[in-house]
Coordinates of C-alpha atoms and ligand atoms in Angstrom, one line a residue:
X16 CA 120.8 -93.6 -67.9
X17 CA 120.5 -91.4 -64.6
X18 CA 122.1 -87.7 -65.2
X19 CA 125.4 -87.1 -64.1
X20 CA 125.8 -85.6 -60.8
X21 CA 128.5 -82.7 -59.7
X22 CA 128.9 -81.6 -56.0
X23 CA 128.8 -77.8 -55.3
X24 CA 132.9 -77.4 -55.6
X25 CA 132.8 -78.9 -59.1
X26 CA 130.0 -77.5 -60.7
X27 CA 131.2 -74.0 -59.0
X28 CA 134.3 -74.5 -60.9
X29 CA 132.3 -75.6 -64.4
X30 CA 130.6 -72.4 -64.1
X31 CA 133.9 -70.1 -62.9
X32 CA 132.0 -68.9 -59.8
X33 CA 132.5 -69.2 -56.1
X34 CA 131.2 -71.4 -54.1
X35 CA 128.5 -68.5 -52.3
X36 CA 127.2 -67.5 -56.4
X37 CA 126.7 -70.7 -57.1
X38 CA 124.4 -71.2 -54.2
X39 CA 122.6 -67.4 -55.0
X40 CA 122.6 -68.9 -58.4
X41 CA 120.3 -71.6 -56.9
X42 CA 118.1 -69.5 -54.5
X43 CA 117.4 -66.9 -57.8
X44 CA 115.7 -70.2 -59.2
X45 CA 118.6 -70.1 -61.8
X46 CA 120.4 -73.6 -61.3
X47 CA 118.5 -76.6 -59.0
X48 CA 120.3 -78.1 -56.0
X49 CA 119.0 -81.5 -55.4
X50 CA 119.9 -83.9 -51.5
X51 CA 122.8 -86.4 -52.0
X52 CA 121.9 -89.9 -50.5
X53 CA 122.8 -88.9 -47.2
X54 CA 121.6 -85.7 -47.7
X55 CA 124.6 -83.8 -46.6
X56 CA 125.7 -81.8 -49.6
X57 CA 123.9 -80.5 -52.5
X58 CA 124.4 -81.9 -56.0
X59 CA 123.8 -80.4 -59.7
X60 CA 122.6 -82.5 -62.4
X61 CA 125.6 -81.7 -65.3
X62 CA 123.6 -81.3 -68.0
X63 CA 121.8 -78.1 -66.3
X64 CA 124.9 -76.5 -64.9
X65 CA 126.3 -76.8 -68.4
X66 CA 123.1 -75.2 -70.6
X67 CA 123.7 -72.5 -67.4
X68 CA 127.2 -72.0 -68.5
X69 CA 126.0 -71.5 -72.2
X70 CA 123.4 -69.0 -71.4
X71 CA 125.6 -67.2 -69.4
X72 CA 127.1 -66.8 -73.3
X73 CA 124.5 -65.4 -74.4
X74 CA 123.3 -69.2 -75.3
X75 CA 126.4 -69.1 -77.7
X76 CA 128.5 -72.1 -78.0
X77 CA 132.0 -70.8 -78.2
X78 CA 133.7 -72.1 -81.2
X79 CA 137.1 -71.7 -80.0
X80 CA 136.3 -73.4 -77.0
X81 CA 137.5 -77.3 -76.4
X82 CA 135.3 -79.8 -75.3
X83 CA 133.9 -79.3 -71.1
X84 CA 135.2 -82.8 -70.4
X85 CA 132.6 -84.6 -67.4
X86 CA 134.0 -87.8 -65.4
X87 CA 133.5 -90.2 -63.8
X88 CA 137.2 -91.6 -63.1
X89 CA 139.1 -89.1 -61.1
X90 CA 138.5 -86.0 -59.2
X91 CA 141.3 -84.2 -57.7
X92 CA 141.0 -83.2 -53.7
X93 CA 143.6 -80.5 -53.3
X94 CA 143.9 -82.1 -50.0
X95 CA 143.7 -85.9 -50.8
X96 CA 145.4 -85.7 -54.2
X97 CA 143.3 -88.0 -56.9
X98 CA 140.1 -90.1 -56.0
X99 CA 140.1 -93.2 -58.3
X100 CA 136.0 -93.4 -58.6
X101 CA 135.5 -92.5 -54.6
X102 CA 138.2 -94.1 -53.5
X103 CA 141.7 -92.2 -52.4
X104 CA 144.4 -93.1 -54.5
X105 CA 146.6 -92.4 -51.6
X106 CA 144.6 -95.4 -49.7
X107 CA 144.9 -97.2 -52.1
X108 CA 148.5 -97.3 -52.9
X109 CA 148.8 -98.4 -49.2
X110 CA 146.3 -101.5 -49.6
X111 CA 145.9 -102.5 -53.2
X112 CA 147.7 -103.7 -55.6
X113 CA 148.1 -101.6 -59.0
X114 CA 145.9 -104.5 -61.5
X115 CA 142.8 -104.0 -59.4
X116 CA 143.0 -100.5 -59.0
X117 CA 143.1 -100.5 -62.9
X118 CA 140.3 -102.7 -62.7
X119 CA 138.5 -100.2 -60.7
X120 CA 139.1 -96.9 -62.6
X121 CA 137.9 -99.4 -66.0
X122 CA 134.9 -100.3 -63.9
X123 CA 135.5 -103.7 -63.8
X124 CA 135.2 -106.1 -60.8
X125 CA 138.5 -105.9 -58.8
X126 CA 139.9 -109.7 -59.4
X127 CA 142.3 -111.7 -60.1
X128 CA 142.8 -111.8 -64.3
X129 CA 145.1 -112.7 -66.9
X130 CA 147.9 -110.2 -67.4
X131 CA 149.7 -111.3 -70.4
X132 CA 152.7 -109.7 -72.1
X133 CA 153.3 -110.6 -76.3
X134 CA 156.4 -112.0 -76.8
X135 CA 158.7 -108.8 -79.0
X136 CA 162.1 -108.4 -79.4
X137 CA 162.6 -104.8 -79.5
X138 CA 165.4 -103.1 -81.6
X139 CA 168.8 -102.6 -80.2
X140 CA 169.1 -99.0 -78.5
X141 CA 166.3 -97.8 -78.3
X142 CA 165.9 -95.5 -75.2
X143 CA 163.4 -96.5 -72.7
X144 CA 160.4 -94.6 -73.5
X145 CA 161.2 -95.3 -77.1
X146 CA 161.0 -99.2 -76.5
X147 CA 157.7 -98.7 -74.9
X148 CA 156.0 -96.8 -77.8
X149 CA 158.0 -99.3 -80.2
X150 CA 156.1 -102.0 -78.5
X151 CA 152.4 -100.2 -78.8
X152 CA 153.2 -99.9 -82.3
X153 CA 154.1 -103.7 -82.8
X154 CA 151.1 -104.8 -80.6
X155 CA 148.9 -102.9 -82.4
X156 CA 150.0 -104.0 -85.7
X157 CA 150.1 -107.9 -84.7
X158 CA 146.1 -107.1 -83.4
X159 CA 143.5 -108.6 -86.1
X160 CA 141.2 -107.1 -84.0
X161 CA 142.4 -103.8 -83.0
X162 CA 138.7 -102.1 -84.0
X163 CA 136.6 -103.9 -81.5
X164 CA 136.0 -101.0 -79.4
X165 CA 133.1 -102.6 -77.1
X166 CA 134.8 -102.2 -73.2
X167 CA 135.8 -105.7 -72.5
X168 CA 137.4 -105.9 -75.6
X169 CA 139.4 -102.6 -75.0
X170 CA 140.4 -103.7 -71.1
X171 CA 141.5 -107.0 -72.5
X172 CA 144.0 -104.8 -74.9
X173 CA 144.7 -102.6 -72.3
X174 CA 146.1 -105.4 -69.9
X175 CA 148.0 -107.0 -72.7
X176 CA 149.5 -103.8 -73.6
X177 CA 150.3 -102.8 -70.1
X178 CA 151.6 -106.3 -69.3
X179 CA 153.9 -105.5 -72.8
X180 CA 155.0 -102.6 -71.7
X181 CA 156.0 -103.8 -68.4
X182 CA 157.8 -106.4 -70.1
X183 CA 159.7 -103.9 -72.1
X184 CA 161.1 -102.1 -69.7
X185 CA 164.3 -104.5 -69.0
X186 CA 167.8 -102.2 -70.9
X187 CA 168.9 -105.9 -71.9
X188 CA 167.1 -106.7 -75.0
X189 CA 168.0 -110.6 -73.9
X190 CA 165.8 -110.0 -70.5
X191 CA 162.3 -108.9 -72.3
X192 CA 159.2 -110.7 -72.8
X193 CA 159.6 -114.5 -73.4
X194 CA 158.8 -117.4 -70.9
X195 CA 161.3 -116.1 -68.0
X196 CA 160.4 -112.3 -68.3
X197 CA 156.9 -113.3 -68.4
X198 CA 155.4 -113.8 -64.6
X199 CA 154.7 -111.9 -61.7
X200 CA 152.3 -108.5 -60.9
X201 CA 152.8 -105.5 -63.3
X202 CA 155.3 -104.4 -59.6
X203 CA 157.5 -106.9 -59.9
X204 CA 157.8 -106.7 -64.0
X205 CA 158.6 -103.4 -63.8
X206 CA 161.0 -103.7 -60.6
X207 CA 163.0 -106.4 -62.4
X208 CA 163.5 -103.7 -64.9
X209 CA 164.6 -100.9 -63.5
X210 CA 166.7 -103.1 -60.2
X211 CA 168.8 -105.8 -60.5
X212 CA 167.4 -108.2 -58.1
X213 CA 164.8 -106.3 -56.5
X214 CA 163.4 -107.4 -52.8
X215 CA 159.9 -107.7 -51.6
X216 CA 160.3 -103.9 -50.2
X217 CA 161.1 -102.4 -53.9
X218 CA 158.0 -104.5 -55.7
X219 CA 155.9 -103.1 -52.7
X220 CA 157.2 -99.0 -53.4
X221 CA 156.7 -99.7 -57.1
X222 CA 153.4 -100.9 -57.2
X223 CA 152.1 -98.1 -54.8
X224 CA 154.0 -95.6 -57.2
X225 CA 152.2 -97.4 -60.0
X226 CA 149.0 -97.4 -57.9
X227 CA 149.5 -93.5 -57.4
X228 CA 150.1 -92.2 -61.0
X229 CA 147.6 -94.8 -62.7
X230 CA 145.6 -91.4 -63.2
X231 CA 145.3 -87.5 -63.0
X232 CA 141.9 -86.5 -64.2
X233 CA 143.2 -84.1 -67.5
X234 CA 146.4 -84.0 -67.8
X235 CA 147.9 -82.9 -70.6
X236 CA 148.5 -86.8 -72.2
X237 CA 145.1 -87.4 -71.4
X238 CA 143.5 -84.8 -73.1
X239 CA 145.6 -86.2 -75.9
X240 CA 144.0 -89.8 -75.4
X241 CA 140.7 -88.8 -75.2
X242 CA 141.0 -86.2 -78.4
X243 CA 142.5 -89.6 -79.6
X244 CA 139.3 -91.4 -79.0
X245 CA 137.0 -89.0 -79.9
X246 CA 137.9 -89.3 -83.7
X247 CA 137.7 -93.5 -82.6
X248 CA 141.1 -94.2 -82.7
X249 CA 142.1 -97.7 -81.0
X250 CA 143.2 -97.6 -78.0
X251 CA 146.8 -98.5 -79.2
X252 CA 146.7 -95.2 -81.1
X253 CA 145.2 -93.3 -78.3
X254 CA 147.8 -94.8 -75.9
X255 CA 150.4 -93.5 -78.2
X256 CA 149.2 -90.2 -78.6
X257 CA 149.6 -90.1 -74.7
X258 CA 153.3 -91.7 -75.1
X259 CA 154.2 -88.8 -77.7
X260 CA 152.5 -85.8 -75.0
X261 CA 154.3 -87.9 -72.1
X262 CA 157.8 -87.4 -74.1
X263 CA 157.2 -83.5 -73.7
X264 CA 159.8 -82.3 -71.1
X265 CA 157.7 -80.3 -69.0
X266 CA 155.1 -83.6 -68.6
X267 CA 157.1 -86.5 -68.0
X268 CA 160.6 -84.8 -67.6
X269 CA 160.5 -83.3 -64.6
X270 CA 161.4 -86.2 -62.4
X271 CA 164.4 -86.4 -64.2
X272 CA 165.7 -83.0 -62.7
X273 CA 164.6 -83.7 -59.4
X274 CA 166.9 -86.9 -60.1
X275 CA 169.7 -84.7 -61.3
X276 CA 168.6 -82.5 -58.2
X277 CA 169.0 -85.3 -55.7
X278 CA 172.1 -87.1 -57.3
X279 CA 174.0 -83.6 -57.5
X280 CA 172.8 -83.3 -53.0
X281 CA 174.8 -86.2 -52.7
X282 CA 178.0 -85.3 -54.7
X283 CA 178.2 -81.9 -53.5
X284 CA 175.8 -81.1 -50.6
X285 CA 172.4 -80.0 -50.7
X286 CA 172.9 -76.4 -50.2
X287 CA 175.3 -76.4 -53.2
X288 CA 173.1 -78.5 -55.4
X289 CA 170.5 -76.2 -54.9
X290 CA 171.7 -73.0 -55.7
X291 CA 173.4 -74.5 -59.1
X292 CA 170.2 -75.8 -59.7
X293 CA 168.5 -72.4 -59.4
X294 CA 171.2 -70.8 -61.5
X295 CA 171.2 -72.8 -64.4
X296 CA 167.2 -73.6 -64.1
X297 CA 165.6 -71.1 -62.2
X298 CA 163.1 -74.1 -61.3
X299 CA 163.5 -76.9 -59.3
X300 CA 162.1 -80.2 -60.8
X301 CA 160.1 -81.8 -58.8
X302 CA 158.6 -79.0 -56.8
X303 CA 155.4 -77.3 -57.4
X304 CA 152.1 -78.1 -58.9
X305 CA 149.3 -76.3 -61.2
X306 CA 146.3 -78.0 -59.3
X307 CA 147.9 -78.4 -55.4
X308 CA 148.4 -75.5 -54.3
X309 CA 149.2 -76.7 -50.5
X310 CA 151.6 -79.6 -51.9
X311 CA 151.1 -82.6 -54.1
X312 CA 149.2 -85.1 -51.8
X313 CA 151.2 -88.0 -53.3
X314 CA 154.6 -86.7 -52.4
X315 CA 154.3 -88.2 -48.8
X316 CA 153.3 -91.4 -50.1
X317 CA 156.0 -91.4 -52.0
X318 CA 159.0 -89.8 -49.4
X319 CA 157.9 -92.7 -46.8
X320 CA 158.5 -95.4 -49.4
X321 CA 161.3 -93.8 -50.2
X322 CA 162.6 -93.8 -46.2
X323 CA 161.6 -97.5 -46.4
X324 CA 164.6 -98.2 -49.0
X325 CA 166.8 -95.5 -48.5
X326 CA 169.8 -95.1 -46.4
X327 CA 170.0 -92.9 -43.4
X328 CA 172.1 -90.5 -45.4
X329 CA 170.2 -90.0 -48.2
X330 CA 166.6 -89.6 -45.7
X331 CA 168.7 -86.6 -44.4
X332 CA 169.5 -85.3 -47.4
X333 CA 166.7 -85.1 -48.9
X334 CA 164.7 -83.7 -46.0
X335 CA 167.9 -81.2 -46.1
X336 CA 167.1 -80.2 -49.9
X337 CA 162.9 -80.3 -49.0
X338 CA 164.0 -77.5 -46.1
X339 CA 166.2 -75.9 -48.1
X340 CA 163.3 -75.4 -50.7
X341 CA 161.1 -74.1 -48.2
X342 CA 163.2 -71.3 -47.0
X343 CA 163.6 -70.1 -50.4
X344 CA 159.8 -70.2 -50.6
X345 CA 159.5 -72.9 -53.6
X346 CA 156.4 -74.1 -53.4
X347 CA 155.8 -77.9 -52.1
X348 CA 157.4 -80.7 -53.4
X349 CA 155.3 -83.2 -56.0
X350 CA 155.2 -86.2 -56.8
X351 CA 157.9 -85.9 -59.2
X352 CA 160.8 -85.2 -56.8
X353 CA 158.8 -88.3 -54.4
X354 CA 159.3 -90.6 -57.8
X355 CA 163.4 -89.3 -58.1
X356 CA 164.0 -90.1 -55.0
X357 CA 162.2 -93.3 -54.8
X358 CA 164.9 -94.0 -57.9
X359 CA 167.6 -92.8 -56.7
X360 CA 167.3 -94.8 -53.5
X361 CA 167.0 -98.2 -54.9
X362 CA 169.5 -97.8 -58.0
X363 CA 167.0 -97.4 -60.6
X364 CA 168.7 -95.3 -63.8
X365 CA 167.4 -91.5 -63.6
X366 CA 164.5 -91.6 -65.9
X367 CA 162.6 -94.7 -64.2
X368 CA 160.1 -91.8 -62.9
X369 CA 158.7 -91.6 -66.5
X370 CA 159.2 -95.0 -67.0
X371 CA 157.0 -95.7 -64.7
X372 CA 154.6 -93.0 -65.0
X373 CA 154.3 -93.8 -68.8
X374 CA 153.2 -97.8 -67.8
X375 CA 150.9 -97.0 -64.7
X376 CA 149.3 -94.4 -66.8
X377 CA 147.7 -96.9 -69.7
X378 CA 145.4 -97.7 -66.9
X379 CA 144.0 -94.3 -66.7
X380 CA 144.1 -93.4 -70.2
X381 CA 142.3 -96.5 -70.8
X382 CA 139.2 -95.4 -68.9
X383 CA 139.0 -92.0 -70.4
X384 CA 139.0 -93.6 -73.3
X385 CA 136.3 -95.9 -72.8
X386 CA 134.9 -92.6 -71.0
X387 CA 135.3 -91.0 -74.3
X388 CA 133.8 -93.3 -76.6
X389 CA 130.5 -92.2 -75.0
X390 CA 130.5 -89.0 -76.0
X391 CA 129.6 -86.9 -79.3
X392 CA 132.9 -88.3 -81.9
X393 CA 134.7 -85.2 -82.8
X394 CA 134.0 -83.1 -80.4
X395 CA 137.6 -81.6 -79.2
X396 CA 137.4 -80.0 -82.9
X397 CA 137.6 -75.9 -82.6
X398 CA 138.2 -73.1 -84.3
X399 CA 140.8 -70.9 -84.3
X400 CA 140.8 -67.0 -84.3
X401 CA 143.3 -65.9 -86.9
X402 CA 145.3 -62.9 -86.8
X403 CA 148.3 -62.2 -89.4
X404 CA 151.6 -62.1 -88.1
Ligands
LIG1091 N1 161.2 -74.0 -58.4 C1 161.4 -72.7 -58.1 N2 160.5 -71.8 -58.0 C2 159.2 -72.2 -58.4 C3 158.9 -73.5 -58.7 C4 160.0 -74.4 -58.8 N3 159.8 -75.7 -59.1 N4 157.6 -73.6 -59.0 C5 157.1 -72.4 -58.9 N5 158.1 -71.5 -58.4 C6 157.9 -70.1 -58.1 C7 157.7 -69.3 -59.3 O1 158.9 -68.8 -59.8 C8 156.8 -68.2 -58.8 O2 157.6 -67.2 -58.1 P1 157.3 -65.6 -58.3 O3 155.9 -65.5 -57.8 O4 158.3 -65.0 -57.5 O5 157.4 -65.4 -59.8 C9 156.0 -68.9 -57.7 O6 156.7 -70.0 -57.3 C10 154.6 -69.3 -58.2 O7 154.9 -70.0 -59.4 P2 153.8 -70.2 -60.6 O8 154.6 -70.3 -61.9 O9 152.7 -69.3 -60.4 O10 153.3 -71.7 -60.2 P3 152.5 -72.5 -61.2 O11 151.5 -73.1 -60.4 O12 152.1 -71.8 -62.4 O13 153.7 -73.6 -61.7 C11 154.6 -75.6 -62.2 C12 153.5 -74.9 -61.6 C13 154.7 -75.2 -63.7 C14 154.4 -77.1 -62.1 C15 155.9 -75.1 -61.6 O14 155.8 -75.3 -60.2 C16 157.2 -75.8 -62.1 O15 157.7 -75.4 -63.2 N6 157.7 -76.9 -61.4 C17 158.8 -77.6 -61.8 C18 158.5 -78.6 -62.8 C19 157.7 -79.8 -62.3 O16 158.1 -80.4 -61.2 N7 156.7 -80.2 -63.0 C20 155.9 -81.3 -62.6 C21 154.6 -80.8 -62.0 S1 153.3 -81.7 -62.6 C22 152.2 -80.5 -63.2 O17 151.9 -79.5 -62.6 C23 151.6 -80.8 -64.6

């Protein structure tokens, strides 16, 4: 197998330095730059920039320390948001539907291939999020062969899970999977779910919402997934240690604010909505990010989907609250606040953000998984440093 390859930013990062140590790193004779194909930028083999990391520890491995986690999916631009193996996912959300950009980030050709749902009836009652890990569970369990981990056995699960999921999105137990809630792209499945009747426009701003959160490099769920797969779990139990990570509040919750956030504008005005907002949370859902620090390259996406389906009131108000927000010096919105909106506009109920982010996600997780299998089994396993209490 070739070595893996980092650009300067990347291994710069690995290594906790600035860009200008890294390269007095290389010109000490203490790290190896080598010519990208063009020969345009310089690139580290991964292996040498991590034994560099260890000898800077004294060639001690840290036993507290987690797994360095190398990948091939997704790297995060801080000004084009994630690259899904080279390609923007911003681009693609614009040209491509969401089943061949999962394709993609699995490294499979990007065709045309069966997306099938199982048939279940899920319980009555169950809330959203709860029918979707309800449905892993059920797939799992009705899976002779859930330990066939080679890759085109675990996409093949991963599409009929996804397509499951999809298909369990619906509220009325009646509309799930079946002949009639069987058909369609993952967009439309979904759509049907969260709209009654959608139209072409709503499919089209679902499946580039699904396009746009199919991954994000190591978030949190992810890490969960791959610690998942390094102990070989299948990938229905790594997908629902993702689901039970996702269910955190301050992962997939946050849309649901900015939902509350936006729904609360139009009642009362977005001035008013605001300030109670601040009072009761101090933060705004929705705004902010730990890895953009100049704004979440997906929010536009998102905010010009959402003018596509919106009324000209609720355009106004939200570019009222986004203003507001800035004056008060909040950092930049995210795609969060782009996913409420996007919701709020077409009817969907107020937490369809995670909804969707828990469906579109099973295609990222899925090739950190597969990403994961590759590597040393067990290694996420650390030790702690105890102190009494
Ligand atoms: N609303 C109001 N003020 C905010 C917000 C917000 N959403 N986010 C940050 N700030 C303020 C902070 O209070 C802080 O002000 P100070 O310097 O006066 O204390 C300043 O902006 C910098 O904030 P940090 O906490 O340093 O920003 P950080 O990058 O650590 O926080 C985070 C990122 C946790 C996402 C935060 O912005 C937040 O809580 N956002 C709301 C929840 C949300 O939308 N989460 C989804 C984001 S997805 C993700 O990042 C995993």
């Amino acid at each position: 197998m070739p070595p893996r390859m980092l650009e300067s930013a990347e291994a710069a990062r690995r290594l906790g330095v600035k860009l200008p140590t890294l390269y007095a790193y290389v010109s000490r004779g203490l790290l190896r730059s080598h010519p990208s194909a063009d020969r345009r930028h310089s690139l580290f083999v991964a292996e040498e920039v991590e034994a560099l990391a260890k000898r800077s520890r004294g060639g001690r491995t840290s036993a507290t320390r987690l797994a360095t986690v190398t990948t091939a999916v997704t790297r995060l631009d801080d000004d084009r948001g994630p690259i899904y193996r080279g390609r923007a996912a911003t681009e693609l959300a614009r040209t491509t539907p969401y089943e061949e950009v999962a394709a993609l980030l699995w490294g499979e050709p990007m065709e045309a291939r069966r997306w099938e749902p199982l048939a279940l009836r899920p319980p009555d009652q169950l809330a959203t999020l709860d029918r979707l890990r309800w449905s892993v569970l059920m797939a799992g369990s009705a899976d002779p062969l859930r330990a066939d981990l080679r890759p085109e056995s675990v996409t093949a699960v991963a599409r009929r899970l996804i397509a499951t999921m999809a298909s369990m999105v619906p509220q009325d137990a009646e509309e799930g999977a079946g002949p009639d809630g069987v058909g369609g792209s993952m967009a439309a499945v979904v759509a049907r779910g969260l709209v009654e009747r959608p139209g072409d426009e709503v499919v089209r701003a679902v499946d580039a919402a699904l396009v746009l959160l199919a991954d994000h490099e190591l978030a949190t769920s992810t890490v969960a997934v791959r610690v998942a797969a390094s102990t070989r779990a299948d990938l229905y139990d790594a997908v629902l240690a993702g689901l039970g990570v996702l269910a955190g509040p301050l992962h997939g919750g946050a849309s649901q604010l900015a939902w509350g956030l936006l729904h609360e504008a139009e009642r009362v005005g977005p001035e008013r909505a605001l300030d109670e907002t601040l009072r009761w949370q101090q933060r705004l859902g929705g705004f902010g990010h730990t890895v953009y620090t100049h704004g979440d390259p997906r929010y536009p996406v998102l905010e010009s989907l959402f003018e596509s389906v919106a009324s000209p009131a609720q355009v106004a108000m939200l570019r009222e609250v986004v203003g507001l927000a800035a004056a008060r010096r909040i950092p930049m919105p995210n795609v969060d606040l782009g996913l409420a909106a996007l919701a709020l506009a077409t009817g969907m109920p107020d937490d369809a953000g995670r909804t969707l982010f828990a469906v579109a996600r099973v295609a990222g997780w899925t090739a950190h998984y597969l990403e994961e299998l590759e590597e040393r089994p067990i290694r996420y396993r650390a030790r702690a440093v105890y102190a009494e209490r």
